[in-house]
Amino acid sequence: VFFGYCLAAAHLQIQHQLANGFMISNIHMEEGWHFLNNHPKKTEIISNGDSSSYNPVCNITQFLPEELPNVIHFCQRYGIGEYFISKYKIPTDLLSCDAPLMAVPPLDIDLDTNYVHYGDDSIQEFPRKQLQMY
């Protein structure tokens, strides 16, 4: 199917635009994580003790809409501290009107949390620099 599309697009001279950073899934891959590049590094804040200008990663209002990725690929487990999400642990009644809302982590959780408690009850600690994800 893709080969047929390529031939038709070339024949009709359809112009395309390369989308960079459309999705995030794995923090070790070159994907849509670039929106974090302008974020103040926590190590700098921790080393000088000044968190007054700290704008937490969890506060997405600091980013322009075009900077944010459009898709989170749930092939990975995501978590920080006691907050955890995985495609295998999504409640089956999530879209029901009676389902409770999912808890949102505090905006500054990344300042002092260096572990994740996964849904299988395992706990992974990580160096503070890995918390920056970039």
Coordinates of N, CA, C and O in Angstrom, one line a residue:
V1 N 0.8 -1.2 0.0 CA 0.0 0.0 0.0 C 0.9 1.3 0.0 O 0.6 2.2 -0.7
F2 N 1.9 1.3 0.8 CA 2.8 2.4 0.9 C 3.5 2.7 -0.4 O 3.6 3.8 -0.8
F3 N 4.0 1.6 -1.0 CA 4.7 1.8 -2.3 C 3.7 2.4 -3.3 O 4.1 3.2 -4.1
G4 N 2.5 1.9 -3.4 CA 1.5 2.5 -4.3 C 1.3 4.0 -4.1 O 1.2 4.7 -5.0
Y5 N 1.2 4.3 -2.8 CA 1.0 5.8 -2.4 C 2.2 6.6 -2.9 O 2.1 7.6 -3.5
C6 N 3.4 6.0 -2.7 CA 4.6 6.8 -3.2 C 4.6 7.0 -4.7 O 5.0 8.1 -5.2
L7 N 4.3 5.9 -5.4 CA 4.2 6.1 -6.9 C 3.2 7.1 -7.3 O 3.4 8.0 -8.2
A8 N 2.0 7.1 -6.7 CA 0.9 8.0 -7.0 C 1.3 9.4 -6.7 O 1.1 10.4 -7.4
A9 N 1.9 9.6 -5.5 CA 2.3 10.9 -5.0 C 3.4 11.5 -6.0 O 3.4 12.7 -6.3
A10 N 4.3 10.7 -6.4 CA 5.4 11.1 -7.3 C 4.8 11.5 -8.7 O 5.1 12.5 -9.3
H11 N 3.9 10.7 -9.1 CA 3.2 10.9 -10.4 C 2.4 12.2 -10.4 O 2.5 13.0 -11.4
L12 N 1.7 12.5 -9.3 CA 0.9 13.7 -9.2 C 1.7 14.9 -8.7 O 1.1 16.0 -8.5
Q13 N 3.0 14.7 -8.4 CA 3.8 15.7 -7.9 C 3.3 16.4 -6.6 O 3.3 17.6 -6.4
I14 N 2.8 15.5 -5.7 CA 2.2 16.0 -4.4 C 3.4 16.4 -3.5 O 4.3 15.7 -3.3
Q15 N 3.3 17.6 -3.0 CA 4.4 18.1 -2.1 C 4.1 17.6 -0.7 O 2.9 17.6 -0.3
H16 N 5.1 17.3 0.0 CA 4.9 16.8 1.4 C 5.7 17.6 2.4 O 6.7 18.3 2.0
Q17 N 5.3 17.6 3.6 CA 6.1 18.3 4.6 C 6.5 17.3 5.7 O 5.7 16.4 6.1
L18 N 7.8 17.3 6.0 CA 8.3 16.4 7.0 C 7.9 16.8 8.4 O 8.1 18.0 8.8
A19 N 7.3 15.9 9.1 CA 6.9 16.2 10.5 C 8.0 15.7 11.4 O 8.3 14.5 11.4
N20 N 8.6 16.5 12.2 CA 9.6 16.2 13.2 C 9.1 16.3 14.6 O 8.6 17.4 14.9
G21 N 9.2 15.3 15.4 CA 8.7 15.4 16.7 C 7.3 15.2 16.9 O 6.7 15.8 17.8
F22 N 6.7 14.5 16.0 CA 5.2 14.2 16.0 C 4.8 13.4 17.2 O 3.7 13.5 17.7
M23 N 5.7 12.5 17.7 CA 5.3 11.5 18.7 C 6.4 11.4 19.7 O 7.6 11.6 19.4
I24 N 6.1 11.0 20.9 CA 7.0 10.5 21.9 C 6.7 9.1 22.4 O 5.6 8.7 22.5
S25 N 7.7 8.4 22.6 CA 7.5 7.0 23.2 C 8.7 6.6 24.0 O 8.5 6.3 25.2
N26 N 9.9 6.7 23.5 CA 11.1 6.2 24.2 C 12.0 7.4 24.4 O 12.5 8.0 23.5
I27 N 12.4 7.6 25.7 CA 13.3 8.8 26.0 C 14.7 8.6 25.5 O 15.4 9.6 25.4
H28 N 15.0 7.4 25.0 CA 16.4 7.2 24.5 C 16.4 7.3 23.0 O 17.5 7.1 22.4
M29 N 15.3 7.7 22.4 CA 15.2 7.8 20.9 C 15.1 9.3 20.5 O 14.7 10.1 21.3
E30 N 15.5 9.6 19.3 CA 15.4 11.0 18.8 C 13.9 11.2 18.3 O 13.6 10.9 17.2
E31 N 13.1 11.6 19.2 CA 11.7 11.8 18.9 C 11.2 13.2 19.2 O 12.0 14.1 19.1
G32 N 10.0 13.3 19.7 CA 9.5 14.6 20.0 C 9.8 15.2 21.4 O 9.1 16.1 21.9
W33 N 10.9 14.8 22.0 CA 11.3 15.3 23.3 C 12.0 16.6 23.2 O 12.3 17.2 24.2
H34 N 12.2 17.2 22.0 CA 12.9 18.4 21.9 C 12.2 19.6 22.6 O 12.9 20.6 22.9
F35 N 10.9 19.5 22.9 CA 10.3 20.6 23.6 C 10.8 20.8 25.0 O 10.7 21.9 25.6
L36 N 11.5 19.8 25.5 CA 12.1 20.0 26.8 C 13.5 20.6 26.8 O 14.0 21.0 27.9
N37 N 14.0 20.8 25.6 CA 15.4 21.4 25.5 C 15.5 22.8 26.2 O 16.6 23.1 26.7
N38 N 14.5 23.6 26.1 CA 14.6 24.9 26.7 C 14.2 25.0 28.2 O 14.1 26.0 28.7
H39 N 13.9 23.8 28.7 CA 13.5 23.8 30.1 C 14.7 23.9 31.0 O 15.7 23.3 30.8
P40 N 14.6 24.7 32.1 CA 15.7 24.8 33.0 C 16.1 23.5 33.6 O 15.2 22.7 34.0
K41 N 17.3 23.2 33.7 CA 17.8 21.9 34.2 C 17.7 21.9 35.7 O 18.1 22.8 36.4
K42 N 17.1 20.9 36.2 CA 16.9 20.7 37.7 C 18.2 20.7 38.4 O 18.3 21.3 39.5
T43 N 19.3 20.2 37.8 CA 20.5 20.1 38.5 C 21.0 21.6 38.8 O 21.6 21.8 39.8
E44 N 20.8 22.5 37.8 CA 21.2 23.9 38.0 C 20.4 24.5 39.2 O 20.9 25.2 40.0
I45 N 19.1 24.2 39.2 CA 18.3 24.7 40.3 C 18.6 24.2 41.6 O 18.8 24.9 42.6
I46 N 18.9 22.9 41.7 CA 19.2 22.2 42.9 C 20.6 22.7 43.4 O 20.8 22.9 44.6
S47 N 21.6 22.9 42.5 CA 22.9 23.3 42.9 C 22.9 24.7 43.5 O 23.7 25.0 44.4
N48 N 22.1 25.6 42.9 CA 22.2 27.0 43.4 C 21.1 27.2 44.4 O 21.0 28.3 45.0
G49 N 20.2 26.2 44.6 CA 19.2 26.3 45.6 C 18.0 27.3 45.3 O 17.1 27.5 46.1
D50 N 18.0 27.9 44.1 CA 17.0 28.8 43.8 C 15.9 28.1 42.9 O 16.1 27.8 41.7
S51 N 14.7 27.9 43.5 CA 13.7 27.3 42.7 C 12.6 28.3 42.4 O 11.5 28.0 41.9
S52 N 12.8 29.6 42.7 CA 11.8 30.6 42.5 C 11.5 30.8 41.0 O 10.3 31.2 40.7
S53 N 12.4 30.6 40.1 CA 12.1 30.7 38.7 C 11.8 29.4 38.0 O 11.7 29.3 36.8
Y54 N 11.7 28.3 38.8 CA 11.5 27.0 38.3 C 10.1 26.9 37.7 O 9.1 27.2 38.3
N55 N 10.0 26.5 36.4 CA 8.7 26.2 35.8 C 8.7 24.7 35.5 O 9.4 24.2 34.6
P56 N 7.9 24.0 36.3 CA 7.9 22.5 36.2 C 7.6 22.0 34.8 O 6.8 22.5 34.1
V57 N 8.2 20.8 34.5 CA 8.0 20.1 33.2 C 6.5 19.8 33.1 O 5.9 19.9 32.0
C58 N 5.8 19.5 34.2 CA 4.4 19.0 34.1 C 3.5 20.2 33.8 O 2.3 19.9 33.4
N59 N 3.9 21.4 33.8 CA 3.1 22.5 33.4 C 3.2 22.8 31.9 O 4.1 23.5 31.5
I60 N 2.3 22.2 31.2 CA 2.5 22.3 29.7 C 2.0 23.6 29.2 O 2.3 23.9 28.0
T61 N 1.5 24.5 30.0 CA 1.1 25.8 29.5 C 2.3 26.7 29.2 O 2.2 27.7 28.5
Q62 N 3.5 26.3 29.6 CA 4.7 27.0 29.3 C 5.2 26.8 27.9 O 6.0 27.5 27.4
F63 N 4.6 25.8 27.2 CA 5.0 25.5 25.8 C 4.0 25.9 24.8 O 2.8 26.0 25.1
L64 N 4.5 26.3 23.6 CA 3.6 26.7 22.6 C 3.0 25.4 22.0 O 3.6 24.3 22.0
P65 N 1.7 25.4 21.6 CA 1.1 24.2 21.1 C 1.8 23.5 20.0 O 1.9 22.3 20.0
E66 N 2.5 24.2 19.1 CA 3.2 23.6 18.0 C 4.5 23.0 18.5 O 5.2 22.2 17.8
E67 N 5.0 23.3 19.8 CA 6.2 22.6 20.3 C 5.9 21.3 20.9 O 6.8 20.4 21.0
L68 N 4.6 21.0 21.3 CA 4.3 19.8 22.0 C 4.1 18.6 21.0 O 3.5 18.9 19.9
P69 N 4.4 17.4 21.3 CA 4.1 16.3 20.5 C 2.6 16.0 20.4 O 1.9 16.4 21.3
N70 N 2.2 15.5 19.3 CA 0.8 15.2 19.1 C 0.3 13.9 19.6 O -0.9 13.6 19.8
V71 N 1.3 12.9 19.7 CA 0.9 11.5 20.1 C 1.9 11.0 21.2 O 3.1 11.2 21.1
I72 N 1.3 10.4 22.2 CA 2.1 9.6 23.1 C 1.9 8.2 22.8 O 0.8 7.7 22.8
H73 N 3.0 7.5 22.4 CA 2.9 6.1 22.0 C 3.0 5.3 23.2 O 4.1 5.2 23.9
F74 N 2.0 4.6 23.6 CA 2.0 3.8 24.8 C 2.6 2.5 24.7 O 2.1 1.5 25.1
C75 N 3.8 2.4 24.1 CA 4.5 1.2 24.0 C 5.4 1.1 25.2 O 6.0 0.0 25.5
Q76 N 5.6 2.2 26.0 CA 6.4 2.2 27.2 C 5.5 2.3 28.4 O 4.4 2.7 28.3
R77 N 6.2 2.2 29.6 CA 5.5 2.5 30.8 C 6.0 3.9 31.2 O 7.2 4.2 31.0
Y78 N 5.1 4.7 31.7 CA 5.5 6.1 32.0 C 5.1 6.3 33.5 O 4.1 5.9 34.0
G79 N 6.0 6.9 34.3 CA 5.7 7.1 35.7 C 6.7 8.0 36.3 O 7.9 8.2 35.9
I80 N 6.3 8.5 37.5 CA 7.2 9.3 38.3 C 6.6 9.1 39.7 O 5.4 9.4 39.9
G81 N 7.4 8.7 40.7 CA 6.9 8.5 42.0 C 5.8 7.5 42.1 O 6.0 6.4 41.5
E82 N 4.7 7.8 42.7 CA 3.6 6.9 42.8 C 2.6 7.0 41.6 O 1.6 6.4 41.6
Y83 N 2.9 7.9 40.7 CA 2.1 8.1 39.5 C 2.6 7.3 38.3 O 3.8 7.4 38.0
F84 N 1.8 6.5 37.8 CA 2.2 5.5 36.8 C 1.1 5.2 35.8 O -0.1 5.2 36.1
I85 N 1.4 5.1 34.5 CA 0.4 4.7 33.5 C 1.1 3.8 32.5 O 2.2 3.9 32.1
S86 N 0.3 2.8 32.1 CA 0.7 1.8 31.1 C -0.6 1.4 30.3 O -1.7 1.3 30.9
K87 N -0.4 1.0 29.1 CA -1.5 0.6 28.3 C -2.1 -0.7 28.9 O -3.3 -0.9 28.6
Y88 N -1.4 -1.4 29.6 CA -1.9 -2.6 30.2 C -2.6 -2.4 31.5 O -3.3 -3.3 32.1
K89 N -2.5 -1.2 32.1 CA -3.1 -0.9 33.4 C -4.2 0.2 33.3 O -4.6 0.7 34.3
I90 N -4.7 0.5 32.1 CA -5.7 1.5 31.9 C -7.0 0.8 32.4 O -7.4 -0.3 32.0
P91 N -7.8 1.5 33.3 CA -9.1 0.9 33.8 C -10.0 0.7 32.6 O -10.1 1.5 31.7
T92 N -10.7 -0.4 32.6 CA -11.6 -0.8 31.5 C -12.8 0.2 31.5 O -13.4 0.3 30.5
D93 N -13.1 0.8 32.6 CA -14.3 1.7 32.6 C -13.9 3.2 32.5 O -14.6 4.1 32.8
L94 N -12.7 3.4 32.0 CA -12.1 4.8 31.9 C -13.1 5.7 31.2 O -13.2 6.9 31.6
L95 N -13.8 5.3 30.2 CA -14.7 6.2 29.4 C -16.1 6.3 30.0 O -16.9 6.9 29.4
S96 N -16.3 5.5 31.0 CA -17.6 5.6 31.7 C -17.8 6.9 32.4 O -16.9 7.4 33.0
C97 N -19.0 7.4 32.5 CA -19.3 8.6 33.2 C -19.1 8.4 34.7 O -18.9 9.4 35.4
D98 N -19.2 7.2 35.2 CA -19.0 6.9 36.6 C -17.6 6.7 37.0 O -17.3 6.6 38.2
A99 N -16.7 6.6 36.0 CA -15.3 6.4 36.4 C -14.6 7.6 37.0 O -14.9 8.7 36.6
P100 N -13.8 7.4 38.0 CA -13.1 8.5 38.7 C -12.1 9.1 37.7 O -11.6 8.4 36.8
L101 N -11.8 10.4 37.9 CA -10.7 11.0 37.1 C -9.4 10.4 37.5 O -9.2 10.0 38.6
M102 N -8.4 10.4 36.5 CA -7.1 10.0 36.8 C -6.4 11.1 37.6 O -6.6 12.2 37.4
A103 N -5.6 10.7 38.6 CA -4.9 11.6 39.4 C -3.8 12.3 38.6 O -3.1 11.6 37.8
V104 N -3.6 13.6 38.8 CA -2.5 14.3 38.1 C -1.4 14.6 39.2 O -1.7 15.1 40.3
P105 N -0.2 14.3 38.8 CA 0.9 14.6 39.8 C 1.1 16.1 40.1 O 0.7 16.9 39.2
P106 N 1.6 16.4 41.2 CA 1.9 17.8 41.5 C 2.9 18.4 40.5 O 3.7 17.6 40.0
L107 N 2.7 19.6 40.1 CA 3.6 20.2 39.1 C 5.1 20.2 39.4 O 5.9 20.2 38.5
D108 N 5.4 20.2 40.7 CA 6.8 20.2 41.0 C 7.4 18.8 41.5 O 8.4 18.7 42.1
I109 N 6.7 17.8 41.1 CA 7.1 16.4 41.5 C 8.5 16.1 41.1 O 9.2 15.3 41.7
D110 N 8.9 16.6 40.0 CA 10.2 16.3 39.4 C 11.4 16.9 40.2 O 12.5 16.6 39.9
L111 N 11.1 17.8 41.1 CA 12.2 18.4 41.9 C 12.8 17.5 42.9 O 14.0 17.5 43.1
D112 N 12.0 16.6 43.5 CA 12.6 15.8 44.6 C 12.2 14.3 44.5 O 12.3 13.6 45.4
T113 N 11.7 13.8 43.3 CA 11.3 12.4 43.2 C 12.3 11.8 42.2 O 12.5 12.2 41.1
N114 N 12.9 10.7 42.7 CA 13.9 10.0 41.8 C 13.6 8.5 41.7 O 14.5 7.7 41.7
Y115 N 12.3 8.2 41.7 CA 11.9 6.8 41.5 C 10.6 6.7 40.8 O 9.9 7.7 40.7
V116 N 10.2 5.5 40.4 CA 8.9 5.3 39.8 C 8.4 3.9 40.4 O 9.2 3.0 40.5
H117 N 7.2 3.9 40.9 CA 6.6 2.7 41.4 C 5.6 2.2 40.3 O 4.6 2.7 40.1
Y118 N 6.1 1.1 39.6 CA 5.3 0.6 38.5 C 4.1 -0.2 38.9 O 4.0 -0.6 40.1
G119 N 3.2 -0.5 38.0 CA 2.0 -1.2 38.3 C 2.2 -2.7 38.7 O 1.3 -3.3 39.3
D120 N 3.4 -3.2 38.5 CA 3.6 -4.6 38.9 C 4.3 -4.6 40.3 O 4.9 -5.6 40.7
D121 N 4.2 -3.5 41.0 CA 4.8 -3.3 42.3 C 6.3 -3.2 42.4 O 6.9 -3.2 43.4
S122 N 7.0 -3.2 41.2 CA 8.4 -3.0 41.2 C 8.7 -1.5 41.4 O 7.9 -0.6 41.0
I123 N 9.8 -1.2 42.0 CA 10.2 0.2 42.1 C 11.6 0.4 41.5 O 12.5 -0.4 41.7
Q124 N 11.7 1.4 40.7 CA 13.0 1.7 40.0 C 13.4 3.1 40.4 O 12.7 4.1 40.3
E125 N 14.6 3.1 41.0 CA 15.2 4.4 41.4 C 16.2 4.8 40.2 O 16.7 3.9 39.5
F126 N 16.3 6.1 40.0 CA 17.2 6.5 39.0 C 17.9 7.8 39.4 O 17.5 8.5 40.2
P127 N 19.1 8.0 38.8 CA 19.9 9.2 39.2 C 19.1 10.5 38.8 O 18.3 10.5 37.9
R128 N 19.3 11.5 39.6 CA 18.5 12.7 39.4 C 18.7 13.2 38.0 O 17.7 13.8 37.4
K129 N 19.8 13.1 37.4 CA 20.0 13.6 36.0 C 19.1 12.9 35.0 O 18.8 13.5 34.0
Q130 N 18.8 11.7 35.2 CA 17.9 11.0 34.3 C 16.5 11.5 34.4 O 15.7 11.4 33.4
L131 N 16.1 12.1 35.5 CA 14.8 12.6 35.6 C 14.5 13.7 34.6 O 13.4 14.0 34.2
Q132 N 15.6 14.4 34.1 CA 15.4 15.4 33.1 C 14.9 14.9 31.8 O 14.4 15.7 31.0
M133 N 15.1 13.7 31.5 CA 14.7 13.0 30.3 C 15.3 13.6 29.0 O 14.9 13.3 27.9
Y134 N 16.3 14.4 29.0 CA 17.0 14.9 27.8 C 18.4 15.1 28.1 O 18.9 15.1 29.2

